[in-house]
Amino acid sequence: MPAEVKQEQSPSNATSLAMMQEPQEVVEETVTIEEDPGTPTSHVSVVTSDDGTTRRTETKVTKMVKTVTTRTVRQVPLGPDGLPLPEGSSPLGSYTDSIDRRYMKNGNDRFITPQATSTLTRSYNNSYNDSYGETPESQYVRHYGLHDGYADLTDNYGSLSRGVNFRPPRYPYLPNSYRPENSYTLPIRKDDYGHVAQPQVPMGSSTVDLNRSQPERFQPEPYGLEDDRRSLGPEEEEPYELEPDYSTANRRTLPGANRGRTHREPLRDGPRIRGYPDDPIEAELIDERHPYIHGMYSAPLAQPERGSMASLDRMGGRRSPSIDSIRKDPRWRDPDLPEVIAMLGHPIDPVKSNAAAYLQHLCYENDKIKKDVRQLKGIPVLVGLLDHPKSEVHRKACGALRNISYGKDNDNKVAIKNCDGIPALVRLLRKTNDMEVRELITGTLWNLSSYEPLKMVIINHGLQTMTNEVIIPHSGWEHEPNEDSKPRDAEWTTVFKNTSGCLRNVSSDGAEARRRLRECDGLVDALLHALQSAAGKKDMDNKSVENCVCIMRNLSYHVHKEVPGAEKFQDPSALQAPGSVGPQRKKKDDAGCFGGKKAKEEWFNQGRKNGENDKNYDTLDLPKRTEPSKGFELLYQPEVVRLYLSLLTESQNYNTLEAAAGALQNLSAGQWTWSNYIRATVRKEKGLPILVELLRSDSDKVVRAVAIALRNLSIDRRNKDLIGSYAMRDLVSNLPSGQQRPAKNLEEDTVVAILNTIHEIVTDSSENARSLIQAQAIEKLVAINRTSQSARETKAASHVLQTVWSYKDLRNALTKDGWNKSHFQPTVTATPKATKNGKPGYDDTTLPLMEKNQDGYSTIDQRDKDCKYKASDVSVDLTEREPLKNDTNRKHYIRSNRPAVSLVDACDVKPQPVDSWV
Amino acid sequence: ETLVKLVSQQRIEIQKLRQGNNLILGFSIGGGIDQDPGQNPFSEDKTDKGIYVTRITPGGPADVAGLMMGDKIMQVNGWDMTMVTHDKARKRLTKKNEDVVRLLVTRKSLEEAVKQSMGGFPRP
């Protein structure tokens, strides 16, 4: 059974924390990971779900579960709960019936039979042969009697006997000693307490006999079992594993006499066998460990396949037919959930770890079971096991928590948090050096971080630990680098990926979260180092890089307002104007409801004024530093521009591209000195052509992020001129024409973003408006204005048209092309339409530029994951675009090539339609 | 990506509101067989000469009743509205002796509706 690891991206995820976004719209990526038990390593492939909202990564794992979790409890063919029996009845069908009947008759007592108790015990039944002989009809006897008690203890130490893979220690791994048929499937009864003198049966012989006698039981069916290579590893050193007849349960039990007998008793004696409930001690033990005894039948049985799946043959790749027989044999069942959860509290460690591993397995992709585990109070027990000193125990517990924490059911995540699971995970992260455990811990934290209310909790308990234990060491960054040592590269480990994913999620939790991350010692430094290492090696498509860039983007959001000392860098010209805005920015809650229009306009005008001032920044020298920047200062140093541009040039990962563009967008927003530097630096680093080229991306969200970045960059007047000259056609080509959406079929948010960018570019620049006309945009804009189904698109197009018409020197040309004033006026219904989506003013282009929400918060389209950005499709002639810096030819370019306007009604515009109030 | 057109038909009952001497519904209509259908921003088919809701008074009777901008009015109190003049439609809606109008409307929500139903994830 190849285990699978799943990664799933939860719904409203990863988006770009665009500068214009309000904090609550920050885009985050929530990735959750689910893993099957014993699937530490894996290859990941991306799978897109049908609805395009959930991405799953499935991993085929070659490594198998080490411990067998299959439990060999007697299975009743059809329980009172009506669960159907597994198909494929065994040859012993008739026998089964009789058992069933008896069970039914006995009611609760049926679980008192030795088999039942044997779930936790694996004692070896020395009298097996006898009883077997005596009661041929009860073949079950053989089952439980048998046991791998003496089998290879390394895997069988569990409370769950794994009927599979029985291997006498004497001949470990010798093929011929292996008896597939043997009753490994039998529940093991164990009355003997542990290593204490068990009646040992000479292993070889008895099993052999058994096997021979029951060959028909084994009916292999394809189950995909594989061996667990790890089982041969040195790690199995626990002492009990060396003990042949180790009994997992009942160890502290006492009078074994009775018990010793019982397990070999034929079924018909079942009810009496244990003396329950007459014997109080016995009863108590049973209550404690075998909750199923009382009405376990009312509890749902675990799905047979899942249970049996858990039993893996660890013998060198060989499958054990006995597993299959277990599955087929309707008389055997897997332990039910209350039983498994009860085993988590078993005094014997291997029982705990096996139970946890089995839980992990059961929970895999099964939301119902996860919920049941929660409701049965299994989660606090698992969390408690995280502090268990034995690695086998805390590892399995962690694996189970990782699966439970995965998925859309946030109640499971909350349950983990409510029993202090988060600090427990973090504590274990500090303590363990086991890479597998670290992967599980960080995977669980990643899952938990997808739920909003837990983000701050994770930050409070785990931020510095994750940074110190994972991010910094794996990033290659060193606090105080040794002069001789050469810089280390980042290692893209799973632990790093998980941890960066977790931080990516929590970084979207608002201003306080951003502050905490920015001020977390070493975090920004390490992330930046890792990204630079990625850029240096041209290894920029992986998930870790994506996570890092997303964190950087999120932390760059509102730096101009949020970093300590930001006020010292505020652009003085911005502060002068009354109503301009430094501090009166919107808070989180204000999203979408902007303040008075007057203030907005003033602010906007202010921004415009600053834009003009920006001409000067071309000559501005960057500030000289006496000491290197560190910590959050690194976020907005002009040096980062080169990194982001490098990512934008090289990465094929849409999320990375979006995030890198979003980072530039965030950094180029705002009225402070650093954003001025950033805007100028992007130009000087030849970033504008790179961004313009990305307007041709197939990815909606990349186009959107780039468009908004260009809008912010055009606050710099010189950038505005260049963008107007060279980006207009690419912007316009993304607009829908008439009733037809372009091939790209961009989302409304993207179209609105592009329209707003165009508006910004043509504002205060009749030259740019002329470029717009030359790009044949008027026809599209008029069409959007009149016929778009989207009120927001209509409104944004209308603003552009009004601005264009406001340039009187262009009207002549427009008229010659067949346009008249009516085309540039808002449609009658424009205003009311805007309220349609309940986002009044949301994309009002008169809003202050830097406060404006990026239209729409962007939700990641998972499908993008599958279709890589095709560089080949974007054949931009870079040499042609180089002249961005040199626009002397611009007018010439614009004058040529008049638009061929061919609107049908262009020359005969009918009067506005009648519109009557009723 | 396929845009799926979702068209739903709804019955909406609007209680008129008295305003001075008038009973008002609180919305405006556009369209009609005597109007230029190409100017109708709401119609999918630009030859559609039907009557459409063009504006709605926030908080007014139509708003309260759930009428939405862009709805196409198919019937008013059982009268067909798909082939009438603009003025005829207006008169059907403003009869002084009727306090209540029952509308049959169709409403299309194109990609947005589809996104909602397929994407399944609410935007903040």
Tab-separated table of C-alpha atoms in Angstrom, chain A residues 598-739:
chain	number	residue	atom	x	y	z
A	598	LYS	CA	-13.686	65.191	-0.337
A	599	ALA	CA	-10.854	63.868	1.710
A	600	LYS	CA	-10.310	61.161	-0.796
A	601	GLU	CA	-10.038	63.578	-3.623
A	602	GLU	CA	-7.681	65.755	-1.742
A	603	TRP	CA	-5.578	62.874	-0.966
A	604	PHE	CA	-5.639	61.674	-4.438
A	605	ASN	CA	-4.698	65.053	-5.715
A	606	GLN	CA	-1.950	65.069	-3.225
A	607	GLY	CA	-0.679	61.860	-4.578
A	608	ARG	CA	-0.784	63.333	-7.980
A	609	LYS	CA	1.172	66.293	-6.852
A	610	ASN	CA	3.749	64.031	-5.404
A	611	GLY	CA	3.889	62.213	-8.611
A	612	GLU	CA	4.998	65.362	-10.235
A	613	ASN	CA	7.516	65.888	-7.563
A	614	ASP	CA	8.868	62.516	-8.276
A	615	LYS	CA	10.666	63.844	-11.229
A	616	ASN	CA	13.259	64.883	-8.787
A	617	TYR	CA	13.861	61.475	-7.415
A	618	ASP	CA	15.684	60.424	-10.440
A	619	THR	CA	18.532	62.436	-9.195
A	620	LEU	CA	18.134	61.430	-5.623
A	621	ASP	CA	20.970	59.583	-4.140
A	622	LEU	CA	20.111	56.647	-2.082
A	623	PRO	CA	20.876	57.154	1.532
A	624	LYS	CA	24.303	56.218	2.688
A	625	ARG	CA	24.413	53.785	5.478
A	626	THR	CA	27.021	53.539	8.096
A	627	GLU	CA	26.168	49.995	8.915
A	628	PRO	CA	24.473	47.277	6.985
A	629	SER	CA	20.755	47.055	7.177
A	630	LYS	CA	19.315	44.259	9.130
A	631	GLY	CA	16.038	42.842	10.203
A	632	PHE	CA	12.938	44.486	8.855
A	633	GLU	CA	14.913	47.322	7.301
A	634	LEU	CA	15.961	44.848	4.681
A	635	LEU	CA	12.393	44.628	3.486
A	636	TYR	CA	12.445	48.003	1.815
A	637	GLN	CA	16.035	48.602	0.956
A	638	PRO	CA	16.372	49.279	-2.750
A	639	GLU	CA	18.587	46.204	-2.956
A	640	VAL	CA	15.543	43.987	-2.745
A	641	VAL	CA	14.337	45.313	-6.068
A	642	ARG	CA	16.964	43.336	-7.876
A	643	LEU	CA	15.935	40.178	-6.080
A	644	TYR	CA	12.291	40.574	-6.978
A	645	LEU	CA	13.113	41.402	-10.547
A	646	SER	CA	15.258	38.341	-10.716
A	647	LEU	CA	12.356	36.233	-9.494
A	648	LEU	CA	10.036	37.907	-11.965
A	649	THR	CA	12.428	37.119	-14.742
A	650	GLU	CA	13.257	33.568	-13.869
A	651	SER	CA	10.493	31.914	-11.964
A	652	GLN	CA	7.940	29.791	-13.680
A	653	ASN	CA	5.769	29.573	-10.608
A	654	TYR	CA	2.717	31.770	-10.865
A	655	ASN	CA	2.401	32.178	-7.150
A	656	THR	CA	5.977	33.303	-6.910
A	657	LEU	CA	5.510	35.697	-9.781
A	658	GLU	CA	2.400	37.104	-8.240
A	659	ALA	CA	4.069	37.496	-4.890
A	660	ALA	CA	7.171	39.144	-6.284
A	661	ALA	CA	5.049	41.603	-8.248
A	662	GLY	CA	2.948	42.116	-5.146
A	663	ALA	CA	6.042	42.890	-3.126
A	664	LEU	CA	7.075	45.564	-5.591
A	665	GLN	CA	3.533	46.812	-5.530
A	666	ASN	CA	3.592	47.084	-1.762
A	667	LEU	CA	6.982	48.721	-1.654
A	668	SER	CA	6.170	51.245	-4.330
A	669	ALA	CA	3.071	52.338	-2.503
A	670	GLY	CA	2.994	54.937	0.119
A	671	GLN	CA	4.391	58.332	0.640
A	672	TRP	CA	7.669	57.832	2.220
A	673	THR	CA	11.202	58.222	1.173
A	674	TRP	CA	11.786	54.533	0.683
A	675	SER	CA	8.942	54.095	-1.752
A	676	ASN	CA	10.394	56.921	-3.785
A	677	TYR	CA	13.671	55.070	-3.895
A	678	ILE	CA	11.996	51.838	-4.748
A	679	ARG	CA	10.081	53.357	-7.644
A	680	ALA	CA	13.204	54.896	-9.054
A	681	THR	CA	15.212	51.746	-8.472
A	682	VAL	CA	12.756	49.594	-10.371
A	683	ARG	CA	13.261	51.868	-13.324
A	684	LYS	CA	17.016	51.960	-13.006
A	685	GLU	CA	17.221	48.221	-12.682
A	686	LYS	CA	15.275	47.967	-15.905
A	687	GLY	CA	12.350	46.473	-14.106
A	688	LEU	CA	9.615	48.163	-16.089
A	689	PRO	CA	10.056	46.027	-19.213
A	690	ILE	CA	10.093	42.923	-17.051
A	691	LEU	CA	6.805	43.878	-15.498
A	692	VAL	CA	5.257	44.873	-18.796
A	693	GLU	CA	6.202	41.563	-20.248
A	694	LEU	CA	4.357	39.812	-17.475
A	695	LEU	CA	1.167	41.532	-18.528
A	696	ARG	CA	1.114	38.829	-21.140
A	697	SER	CA	1.123	36.069	-18.588
A	698	ASP	CA	-1.553	33.460	-18.830
A	699	SER	CA	-2.175	33.791	-15.174
A	700	ASP	CA	-4.902	36.105	-14.163
A	701	LYS	CA	-3.457	36.896	-10.804
A	702	VAL	CA	-0.023	37.606	-12.177
A	703	VAL	CA	-1.503	40.064	-14.635
A	704	ARG	CA	-3.459	41.667	-11.844
A	705	ALA	CA	-0.530	42.018	-9.478
A	706	VAL	CA	1.662	43.400	-12.220
A	707	ALA	CA	-0.987	45.875	-13.317
A	708	ILE	CA	-1.371	47.213	-9.824
A	709	ALA	CA	2.384	47.373	-9.363
A	710	LEU	CA	2.619	49.435	-12.518
A	711	ARG	CA	-0.023	51.708	-11.175
A	712	ASN	CA	1.921	52.334	-8.005
A	713	LEU	CA	5.150	52.724	-9.884
A	714	SER	CA	3.579	55.390	-12.023
A	715	ILE	CA	3.375	57.627	-9.007
A	716	ASP	CA	6.886	58.370	-10.164
A	717	ARG	CA	6.349	60.742	-13.009
A	718	ARG	CA	9.092	59.398	-15.098
A	719	ASN	CA	7.792	55.905	-14.678
A	720	LYS	CA	4.392	57.147	-15.678
A	721	ASP	CA	5.707	58.531	-18.911
A	722	LEU	CA	7.547	55.358	-19.724
A	723	ILE	CA	4.699	53.080	-18.825
A	724	GLY	CA	2.317	55.228	-20.866
A	725	SER	CA	4.548	54.898	-23.861
A	726	TYR	CA	5.459	51.282	-23.660
A	727	ALA	CA	2.931	49.396	-21.625
A	728	MET	CA	-0.288	50.708	-23.059
A	729	ARG	CA	-0.766	48.081	-25.691
A	730	ASP	CA	-0.183	45.263	-23.313
A	731	LEU	CA	-2.565	46.757	-20.833
A	732	VAL	CA	-5.237	47.290	-23.452
A	733	SER	CA	-4.827	43.847	-24.894
A	734	ASN	CA	-5.976	42.424	-21.597
A	735	LEU	CA	-9.281	44.228	-21.812
A	736	PRO	CA	-12.322	42.450	-23.079
A	737	SER	CA	-13.619	43.707	-26.361
A	738	GLY	CA	-17.296	44.197	-26.720
A	739	GLN	CA	-19.328	41.237	-25.765
